[in-house]
Amino acid sequence: MATAPPLRALPLFLLLLSAAFSFHVAAAHGVRSGGHGLGVNYGRVADDIPSPRRSVELLRAAGAGSVKIYDANPGVLRALAGTRWPVSIMVPNEIIPDMSASAAAADRWVAENLVPYYPATRVKFLLVGNEILSDYSIANSTWPRLVPAMENIHLSLRKRGISSVKVGTTLAMDALADGGFPRPPSAAAFRADIADAVVRPLLHFLNGTNSYYFVDAYPYFVWAGNNLTVPLDYALFQGGGHTRYVDPVTGLTYTNLLDEMLDAVTIAMAKLGYGRVKLAVAETGWPNGCDYDQIGGNVHNAAIYNRNLAARMAKNPGTPLRPGAKMPVFVFSLYNEDLKGGPGTERHWGLYYANGTAVYPIDLTGRRPLSSYPPLPAPENNTPYKGPIWCVLSAAASKKLNETAVGNALTYACGQGNGTCDAIQPGKKCYLPNTTVAHANYAFNSYWQQFRKTGATCYFNNLAEQTIKDPSHGSCKFRST
C-alpha cells in the first residue's frame, strides 16, 4: 500500500469536522464501554432456532453487550427483560408511510410495541425501517416519509416522558455515491438522489435529538469485490503497520478497511453540514460459509474478523478521523439463518448454528487474548473457485423430501426461460429416471445456468445447493458454469 505523504492542509469541511472532535468524544454516550461486549443482531429467519430464553443464554455466553432485533417481538422482548442489555427494536419498512401520515398511528405503535416492555427491557434505540434507501421500489412511497415518521415516533416518546430511547434508522453503505468503497474516504458523498431530499433532513433530525447515524458496514463485500487490490489481512484487521492506506487529501493513515468505510460516512455527513452527528455500526461481520462461486466466506475468516473487531472495539479506538469516539457496534448475526434467500453468504453469518452450537469460540467483550483461542480450520476459498459448478436439489431436501414444495419449485423453474425443462419431458434424454429428485436436479440447474448472470441464485426456498460434482448421467448432460 501507499506510504504516508507529508500532512497537507485540510479542506475547510475537514477543518470544521476536526473542530467537532472534542465535542463528539465528550458527548458520545455509546451503548458499549470498557468491559462490555459488542452488540449482536438477533435475526430469526431460520428453521428451529433456539427459543428466546435460550438465545439470551447464548448471547450471554458469547459476551454480548447489547442486542438488536428486526421487529418488536413480544417473546423476545420479554426474554430480554432484566438482562440490563441495551436493546434496539425496529419499525417494519412497510408501515413507515402510515407512521408518517398519522401521529396517532405512530403513538399507537409505541403504545403496543414498546410501552408494555419498557423499562424492564432496556430499549435504547427505536429504529424506523431497515435499509430503506437501498430499495428503489419504495422510492416514491417511503423515502420521503422516513423522517416525518421518525419525528412522529419521537413526539410519541416525548409525550410519554421516555427520553432515554433514541430514534434512528439503518442505512447501507450504498447510500454513498460510490457504495461501500469510496476511495479515498475524503471523496465520499451521499447519492445525489437522496442527499438533499432525504439524508439532509435525516441528519438534521439526528443532530437535534442527539441520536446516531446507523450504518451497515461490511468489509467482506468490499474485499470480495476488490480482492485483487485490497489485501485480505487489511479487511480482517491484521494489516498492522505493513498493510495500510493513506488518504491523499487528509493524510490520514488507515490500517483496516472498516475504518475507511466509517470515515467515508462521516465525511459525507460533514459535506452536508452535519459533521457532528454520531456514528453507530448497525451491522458488520464476516460470513462463515458461502457458495462455490463466492469467495472468502469461511469459519476461519469469520472468527478472525469478529475476534479482532471485539478486541479492537474494547479499547474504544474510534477512527482516524474521530479518534477515541465511542460507537455502538453490532455484529451480524446470532444464528446462521437458513431461510434467507439470495447467495450462500446470506445464510452464513451466525455466531451459532441453528442447533445452538457455536460456529467458533468467541468472546465479544474483547478481553480474551487472541492467542488463547484454539486453532481454526484452514480457509479453502480465499481465492476464486475456477472449476465447473452445478445447482441441484440439496442433500437435506432429498433426504426429507417434501413432494409439494419441490414440485412447486420445479414448476416455477420450468416455467421460466426458453426450453428450460425440455430435456426432462417424456422420451427426452433426461426424462429417466422419472423421479422428483432427478427432475428437480435438472430443472434447478437449467434455470440457474440460464439466469445466474442476471441475479438468479441457487436457492429455491432453501431446497437447492451448489455442487462441484457433475450430476450428469448417461446421455443426460447438465450444463455447468
Coordinates of C-alpha atoms in Angstrom, one line a residue:
M1 CA 0.0 0.0 0.0
A2 CA 1.0 3.6 -0.3
T3 CA 3.4 5.2 2.2
A4 CA 2.3 8.2 4.2
P5 CA 2.8 11.6 2.4
P6 CA 3.6 14.7 4.3
L7 CA 0.5 16.1 6.1
R8 CA -1.1 18.8 4.0
A9 CA -3.6 21.5 4.6
L10 CA -7.1 20.1 5.2
P11 CA -10.1 21.2 3.2
L12 CA -12.4 23.5 5.0
F13 CA -15.1 20.9 5.7
L14 CA -12.5 18.6 7.3
L15 CA -11.2 21.5 9.4
L16 CA -14.8 22.1 10.6
L17 CA -15.1 18.4 11.3
S18 CA -11.8 18.3 13.2
A19 CA -13.1 21.1 15.4
A20 CA -16.0 18.9 16.4
F21 CA -13.8 16.0 17.6
S22 CA -13.7 17.1 21.2
F23 CA -17.5 17.7 21.2
H24 CA -18.1 14.3 19.7
V25 CA -15.9 12.3 22.0
A26 CA -17.3 14.1 25.1
A27 CA -20.9 13.9 24.0
A28 CA -20.9 10.3 22.7
H29 CA -22.7 8.0 25.2
G30 CA -22.0 4.7 23.5
V31 CA -24.0 1.6 24.1
R32 CA -20.8 -0.2 25.0
S33 CA -17.8 0.9 27.0
G34 CA -14.8 -0.8 28.5
G35 CA -15.7 -4.2 29.8
H36 CA -18.9 -4.5 27.7
G37 CA -19.1 -6.7 24.6
L38 CA -20.1 -6.0 21.1
G39 CA -23.8 -5.9 20.3
V40 CA -25.4 -8.7 18.4
N41 CA -28.1 -8.7 15.7
Y42 CA -30.6 -11.3 16.7
G43 CA -32.3 -12.3 13.5
R44 CA -34.8 -15.2 13.3
V45 CA -35.3 -16.0 9.6
A46 CA -34.5 -19.7 10.2
D47 CA -35.9 -23.1 11.0
D48 CA -35.9 -24.5 14.5
I49 CA -33.6 -21.9 16.2
P50 CA -33.4 -21.9 20.0
S51 CA -36.2 -20.2 22.0
P52 CA -35.7 -16.5 23.0
R53 CA -34.8 -17.6 26.6
R54 CA -32.2 -20.0 25.3
S55 CA -31.0 -17.3 22.9
V56 CA -30.4 -15.0 25.8
E57 CA -28.2 -17.7 27.4
L58 CA -26.2 -18.0 24.2
L59 CA -25.8 -14.2 23.9
R60 CA -24.5 -14.1 27.4
A61 CA -22.1 -17.0 26.7
A62 CA -20.7 -15.1 23.8
G63 CA -20.1 -11.9 25.9
A64 CA -22.7 -9.8 24.1
G65 CA -23.1 -6.2 25.4
S66 CA -26.3 -5.3 23.7
V67 CA -29.0 -6.8 21.3
K68 CA -30.7 -5.6 18.2
I69 CA -33.8 -7.2 16.7
Y70 CA -35.6 -6.5 13.5
D71 CA -39.1 -6.1 14.9
A72 CA -40.6 -5.8 18.4
N73 CA -41.4 -9.4 19.0
P74 CA -43.1 -9.8 22.4
G75 CA -41.5 -13.1 23.2
V76 CA -38.0 -11.8 22.5
L77 CA -38.6 -8.6 24.5
R78 CA -39.9 -10.5 27.5
A79 CA -36.9 -12.8 27.4
L80 CA -34.6 -9.7 27.4
A81 CA -36.3 -8.2 30.4
G82 CA -34.0 -7.9 33.4
T83 CA -30.8 -8.5 31.4
R84 CA -29.8 -4.9 31.5
W85 CA -28.6 -5.1 27.9
P86 CA -29.4 -2.1 25.8
V87 CA -31.9 -3.3 23.2
S88 CA -32.7 -1.9 19.8
I89 CA -36.1 -2.6 18.2
M90 CA -37.4 -1.8 14.7
V91 CA -40.4 -0.5 12.9
P92 CA -41.1 -2.5 9.8
N93 CA -40.5 -0.8 6.5
E94 CA -44.0 -1.3 5.2
I95 CA -45.7 0.8 7.8
I96 CA -43.4 3.8 7.6
P97 CA -45.9 5.7 5.3
D98 CA -48.7 5.2 7.9
M99 CA -46.4 6.4 10.7
S100 CA -45.6 9.5 8.6
A101 CA -49.2 10.3 7.8
S102 CA -50.5 9.9 11.3
A103 CA -49.1 10.9 14.7
A104 CA -51.8 8.8 16.2
A105 CA -50.6 5.7 14.3
A106 CA -47.0 6.3 15.5
D107 CA -48.2 6.7 19.1
R108 CA -50.3 3.5 18.8
W109 CA -47.2 1.6 17.6
V110 CA -45.2 2.9 20.6
A111 CA -48.0 2.0 23.0
E112 CA -48.3 -1.5 21.7
N113 CA -44.7 -2.4 20.9
L114 CA -42.5 -0.5 23.4
V115 CA -44.5 0.6 26.5
P116 CA -45.6 -2.9 27.7
Y117 CA -41.9 -4.0 27.9
Y118 CA -40.1 -0.8 28.9
P119 CA -38.2 -0.2 31.2
A120 CA -37.9 -3.9 32.3
T121 CA -36.5 -4.4 28.9
R122 CA -34.0 -1.7 28.5
V123 CA -34.9 -0.4 25.0
K124 CA -32.2 2.1 23.9
F125 CA -32.8 2.6 20.2
L126 CA -36.0 2.6 18.2
L127 CA -35.0 2.2 14.6
V128 CA -37.5 3.2 11.9
G129 CA -37.1 0.9 9.0
N130 CA -34.1 -1.2 7.7
E131 CA -32.0 0.0 4.7
I132 CA -35.0 1.6 3.0
L133 CA -32.8 3.8 0.8
S134 CA -31.4 0.6 -0.8
D135 CA -34.9 -0.4 -2.1
Y136 CA -35.7 1.7 -5.2
S137 CA -39.2 0.1 -5.4
I138 CA -40.3 2.2 -2.4
A139 CA -38.5 5.4 -3.5
N140 CA -41.8 7.3 -4.0
S141 CA -43.9 5.7 -1.4
T142 CA -41.5 5.6 1.6
W143 CA -38.3 7.5 1.2
P144 CA -39.8 11.0 1.6
R145 CA -41.8 9.7 4.6
L146 CA -38.9 8.4 6.6
V147 CA -38.0 11.5 8.6
P148 CA -41.7 12.5 9.2
A149 CA -42.3 9.0 10.6
M150 CA -39.2 9.3 12.8
E151 CA -40.5 12.7 14.0
N152 CA -43.9 11.3 14.9
I153 CA -42.2 8.4 16.8
H154 CA -40.0 10.9 18.7
L155 CA -43.0 13.0 19.6
S156 CA -44.8 9.9 21.0
L157 CA -41.8 9.1 23.2
R158 CA -41.6 12.7 24.4
K159 CA -45.3 12.7 25.2
R160 CA -44.8 9.7 27.3
G161 CA -41.7 11.1 29.1
I162 CA -39.4 8.5 27.6
S163 CA -36.2 10.4 27.0
S164 CA -33.7 7.6 27.1
V165 CA -34.8 5.9 23.9
K166 CA -33.2 7.4 20.8
V167 CA -34.8 7.2 17.3
G168 CA -32.8 6.3 14.2
T169 CA -32.8 4.3 11.1
T170 CA -30.3 1.9 9.5
L171 CA -28.7 2.6 6.1
A172 CA -26.4 0.5 4.0
M173 CA -23.2 1.8 2.5
D174 CA -24.9 2.2 -0.8
A175 CA -26.4 5.5 0.5
L176 CA -23.0 6.8 -0.6
A177 CA -22.4 7.6 -4.3
D178 CA -19.6 5.1 -4.6
G179 CA -21.2 2.5 -2.4
G180 CA -19.2 0.6 0.1
F181 CA -15.8 1.6 -1.2
P182 CA -15.4 5.3 -1.8
R183 CA -11.6 5.6 -2.0
P184 CA -10.2 7.9 -0.9
P185 CA -12.6 8.4 2.0
S186 CA -12.2 12.1 1.6
A187 CA -14.1 11.8 -1.7
A188 CA -17.2 10.3 -0.2
A189 CA -20.6 11.9 -0.7
F190 CA -24.2 10.8 -0.5
R191 CA -26.0 9.8 -3.6
A192 CA -27.5 12.7 -5.5
D193 CA -31.0 11.2 -5.5
I194 CA -31.2 11.2 -1.7
A195 CA -28.6 13.7 -0.4
D196 CA -30.9 16.8 -0.1
A197 CA -34.3 15.1 -0.3
V198 CA -33.8 12.5 2.5
V199 CA -30.3 12.5 4.1
R200 CA -30.0 16.1 5.0
P201 CA -33.4 16.2 6.8
L202 CA -32.4 12.9 8.5
L203 CA -29.1 14.3 9.7
H204 CA -30.9 17.4 11.0
F205 CA -33.2 15.2 13.0
L206 CA -30.4 13.0 14.4
N207 CA -28.3 16.1 15.3
G208 CA -31.3 17.7 17.0
T209 CA -32.1 14.6 19.1
N210 CA -28.5 13.6 19.9
S211 CA -29.1 10.3 18.1
Y212 CA -26.8 8.2 15.8
Y213 CA -26.4 7.6 12.1
F214 CA -26.7 3.8 12.0
V215 CA -24.7 2.3 9.1
D216 CA -24.4 -1.3 7.9
A217 CA -20.8 -1.6 7.1
Y218 CA -19.4 -4.9 5.7
P219 CA -15.7 -5.0 4.8
Y220 CA -16.3 -8.6 3.5
F221 CA -18.3 -7.3 0.5
V222 CA -15.8 -4.6 -0.3
W223 CA -12.9 -7.1 -0.2
A224 CA -14.8 -9.8 -2.1
G225 CA -15.4 -7.3 -5.0
N226 CA -11.9 -5.9 -4.9
N227 CA -9.8 -8.9 -3.7
L228 CA -7.1 -8.3 -6.3
T229 CA -6.3 -4.8 -4.9
V230 CA -7.5 -4.9 -1.3
P231 CA -5.4 -7.4 0.8
L232 CA -7.4 -9.8 2.9
D233 CA -5.3 -9.0 6.0
Y234 CA -6.4 -5.4 5.7
A235 CA -10.1 -6.4 5.7
L236 CA -9.5 -8.7 8.7
F237 CA -7.8 -6.1 11.0
Q238 CA -4.5 -7.9 10.5
G239 CA -2.6 -5.5 8.3
G240 CA -0.8 -3.8 11.2
G241 CA 1.9 -1.4 10.0
H242 CA 2.6 -3.4 6.9
T243 CA -0.7 -3.0 5.1
R244 CA -2.2 0.4 5.1
Y245 CA -3.8 3.1 3.0
V246 CA -3.2 6.8 3.2
D247 CA -5.9 9.3 2.1
P248 CA -4.0 11.7 -0.3
V249 CA -6.3 14.6 0.7
T250 CA -6.4 14.3 4.5
G251 CA -3.1 12.5 5.0
L252 CA -4.9 10.1 7.4
T253 CA -3.5 6.6 7.6
Y254 CA -5.8 3.6 7.7
T255 CA -4.7 0.1 8.9
N256 CA -8.1 -1.6 8.2
L257 CA -10.9 -1.4 5.8
L258 CA -13.7 -0.8 8.3
D259 CA -12.2 2.5 9.4
E260 CA -12.0 3.6 5.8
M261 CA -15.7 2.9 5.4
L262 CA -16.8 4.6 8.6
D263 CA -14.7 7.7 7.9
A264 CA -16.2 7.9 4.4
V265 CA -19.7 8.1 6.0
T266 CA -18.5 10.8 8.5
I267 CA -17.0 12.8 5.7
A268 CA -20.2 12.5 3.6
M269 CA -22.2 13.8 6.6
A270 CA -19.8 16.7 7.0
K271 CA -20.3 17.7 3.4
L272 CA -24.0 18.2 4.2
G273 CA -23.1 20.3 7.2
Y274 CA -23.6 17.7 9.9
G275 CA -20.1 16.5 10.8
R276 CA -21.0 16.2 14.5
V277 CA -23.6 13.5 14.1
K278 CA -22.5 10.4 16.0
L279 CA -22.0 7.1 14.2
A280 CA -23.1 3.6 15.1
V281 CA -22.4 0.4 13.3
A282 CA -25.8 -1.3 13.0
E283 CA -24.4 -4.4 11.2
T284 CA -20.9 -5.7 10.5
G285 CA -19.3 -9.2 10.4
W286 CA -18.0 -11.8 8.1
P287 CA -19.7 -14.9 6.6
N288 CA -18.7 -18.3 7.9
G289 CA -19.7 -20.0 4.6
C290 CA -20.6 -19.2 1.0
D291 CA -21.4 -20.7 -2.4
Y292 CA -18.7 -22.1 -4.6
D293 CA -19.0 -19.0 -6.9
Q294 CA -18.3 -16.7 -4.0
I295 CA -15.0 -16.1 -2.2
G296 CA -13.7 -16.0 1.4
G297 CA -16.7 -17.0 3.3
N298 CA -15.4 -19.5 5.8
V299 CA -15.1 -20.2 9.6
H300 CA -11.5 -19.1 9.7
N301 CA -12.1 -15.6 8.3
A302 CA -15.3 -15.1 10.2
A303 CA -13.6 -15.9 13.6
I304 CA -10.6 -13.7 12.8
Y305 CA -12.7 -10.8 11.8
N306 CA -15.1 -10.8 14.8
R307 CA -12.4 -11.6 17.3
N308 CA -10.3 -8.8 16.1
L309 CA -13.2 -6.5 15.9
A310 CA -14.1 -7.3 19.6
A311 CA -10.5 -6.8 20.8
R312 CA -10.3 -3.5 18.8
M313 CA -13.6 -2.0 20.0
A314 CA -12.9 -2.9 23.6
K315 CA -10.3 -0.1 23.5
N316 CA -12.7 2.5 22.0
P317 CA -10.2 3.5 19.4
G318 CA -12.6 5.5 17.2
T319 CA -11.4 6.0 13.7
P320 CA -8.5 8.1 12.2
L321 CA -11.0 10.9 11.7
R322 CA -12.6 10.6 15.1
P323 CA -10.0 9.1 17.4
G324 CA -11.4 7.9 20.7
A325 CA -15.0 8.3 19.7
K326 CA -17.3 5.6 21.2
M327 CA -19.6 3.8 18.9
P328 CA -22.4 1.3 19.3
V329 CA -21.3 -1.7 17.2
F330 CA -23.5 -4.8 16.4
V331 CA -22.1 -7.9 14.7
F332 CA -24.3 -9.9 12.4
S333 CA -25.7 -12.3 13.4
L334 CA -26.6 -14.5 16.3
Y335 CA -27.6 -17.5 14.1
N336 CA -27.0 -18.9 10.7
E337 CA -30.4 -18.1 9.1
D338 CA -31.2 -20.9 6.7
L339 CA -34.5 -19.4 5.4
K340 CA -32.9 -16.2 4.0
G341 CA -32.8 -16.1 0.2
G342 CA -30.1 -14.9 -2.1
P343 CA -26.5 -16.2 -2.4
G344 CA -25.0 -18.6 0.2
T345 CA -23.4 -15.9 2.3
E346 CA -26.8 -14.7 3.3
R347 CA -27.3 -17.8 5.4
H348 CA -23.9 -18.0 7.0
W349 CA -23.2 -15.0 9.3
G350 CA -24.0 -16.6 12.6
L351 CA -22.1 -17.0 15.8
Y352 CA -24.2 -20.1 16.4
Y353 CA -25.7 -22.8 14.2
A354 CA -29.5 -23.3 14.4
N355 CA -29.0 -26.1 16.9
G356 CA -27.3 -23.7 19.4
T357 CA -23.7 -24.9 19.0
A358 CA -21.0 -22.3 18.5
V359 CA -19.6 -21.9 15.0
Y360 CA -16.3 -20.9 16.6
P361 CA -15.3 -19.8 20.1
I362 CA -15.5 -16.0 20.6
D363 CA -15.5 -13.5 23.4
L364 CA -17.4 -10.4 22.3
T365 CA -16.0 -8.4 25.3
G366 CA -12.6 -8.5 23.5
R367 CA -10.9 -9.4 26.8
R368 CA -9.8 -12.9 25.8
P369 CA -6.3 -12.9 24.4
L370 CA -6.4 -13.8 20.7
S371 CA -3.5 -16.2 21.2
S372 CA -5.6 -18.3 23.7
Y373 CA -8.2 -19.4 21.1
P374 CA -7.8 -23.0 19.7
P375 CA -6.6 -23.5 16.1
L376 CA -9.2 -22.7 13.4
P377 CA -9.8 -24.8 10.2
A378 CA -7.7 -23.6 7.3
P379 CA -9.5 -21.4 4.8
E380 CA -10.1 -23.1 1.5
N381 CA -11.8 -20.5 -0.6
N382 CA -9.8 -17.3 -0.2
T383 CA -9.2 -17.4 -3.9
P384 CA -12.0 -17.8 -6.6
Y385 CA -13.0 -21.3 -7.5
K386 CA -12.3 -21.8 -11.2
G387 CA -13.9 -25.2 -11.9
P388 CA -17.4 -26.0 -13.1
I389 CA -20.4 -25.6 -10.8
W390 CA -23.9 -27.0 -10.9
C391 CA -27.1 -26.3 -9.0
V392 CA -29.1 -29.3 -7.6
L393 CA -31.7 -30.4 -5.0
S394 CA -29.9 -30.1 -1.7
A395 CA -28.9 -33.2 0.2
A396 CA -31.2 -32.2 3.1
A397 CA -34.2 -31.7 0.8
S398 CA -33.5 -35.0 -0.9
K399 CA -33.3 -36.9 2.4
K400 CA -36.5 -35.4 3.7
L401 CA -38.4 -34.9 0.5
N402 CA -41.4 -32.6 0.5
E403 CA -43.1 -33.5 -2.7
T404 CA -45.3 -30.5 -2.8
A405 CA -42.6 -27.9 -2.1
V406 CA -40.2 -29.5 -4.6
G407 CA -43.0 -29.9 -7.1
N408 CA -43.8 -26.2 -6.8
A409 CA -40.2 -25.2 -7.2
L410 CA -39.8 -27.5 -10.2
T411 CA -42.9 -25.9 -11.8
Y412 CA -41.5 -22.5 -11.3
A413 CA -38.1 -23.4 -12.8
C414 CA -39.7 -25.0 -15.8
G415 CA -42.0 -22.0 -16.4
Q416 CA -39.0 -19.7 -16.9
G417 CA -36.8 -19.1 -19.9
N418 CA -36.8 -20.9 -23.2
G419 CA -36.9 -24.7 -23.1
T420 CA -35.6 -24.8 -19.5
C421 CA -37.1 -28.3 -18.9
D422 CA -37.4 -29.7 -22.5
A423 CA -34.8 -32.4 -21.7
I424 CA -37.0 -33.9 -18.9
Q425 CA -40.1 -34.3 -21.0
P426 CA -41.2 -37.9 -21.8
G427 CA -38.9 -39.5 -24.3
K428 CA -36.2 -36.9 -24.0
K429 CA -32.6 -37.6 -22.8
C430 CA -33.1 -36.6 -19.2
Y431 CA -36.6 -37.9 -18.6
L432 CA -35.3 -41.1 -16.9
P433 CA -35.1 -41.7 -14.1
N434 CA -38.7 -40.3 -13.8
T435 CA -38.4 -39.2 -10.2
T436 CA -39.0 -35.9 -8.5
V437 CA -35.4 -35.7 -7.3
A438 CA -33.9 -36.4 -10.7
H439 CA -36.2 -33.9 -12.5
A440 CA -35.6 -31.2 -9.8
N441 CA -31.8 -31.6 -10.2
Y442 CA -32.1 -30.9 -13.9
A443 CA -34.7 -28.1 -13.7
F444 CA -32.9 -26.3 -10.9
N445 CA -29.6 -26.4 -12.7
S446 CA -31.1 -25.5 -16.1
Y447 CA -32.8 -22.5 -14.6
W448 CA -29.8 -21.3 -12.7
Q449 CA -27.4 -21.6 -15.6
Q450 CA -29.7 -19.6 -17.8
F451 CA -30.3 -16.8 -15.3
R452 CA -27.4 -16.6 -12.9
K453 CA -25.8 -13.7 -14.7
T454 CA -29.0 -11.6 -14.2
G455 CA -29.1 -12.3 -10.4
A456 CA -30.7 -15.7 -10.1
T457 CA -29.5 -17.8 -7.2
C458 CA -29.3 -21.5 -6.4
Y459 CA -31.7 -21.4 -3.6
F460 CA -35.3 -22.3 -4.5
N461 CA -36.7 -21.6 -1.0
N462 CA -33.9 -23.5 0.7
L463 CA -34.3 -26.6 -1.5
A464 CA -31.2 -26.2 -3.7
E465 CA -27.5 -26.0 -3.3
Q466 CA -24.4 -25.6 -5.5
T467 CA -22.2 -28.6 -6.2
I468 CA -18.9 -29.3 -7.9
K469 CA -19.8 -32.9 -8.6
D470 CA -21.2 -33.3 -12.1
P471 CA -24.8 -34.6 -11.8
S472 CA -24.9 -35.7 -15.5
H473 CA -25.8 -39.3 -16.1
G474 CA -25.7 -41.4 -19.2
S475 CA -26.7 -39.3 -22.2
C476 CA -28.2 -36.7 -19.9
K477 CA -25.7 -33.9 -19.7
F478 CA -26.1 -31.0 -17.3
R479 CA -24.8 -27.6 -18.3
S480 CA -22.2 -26.1 -16.0
T481 CA -20.9 -22.6 -15.3

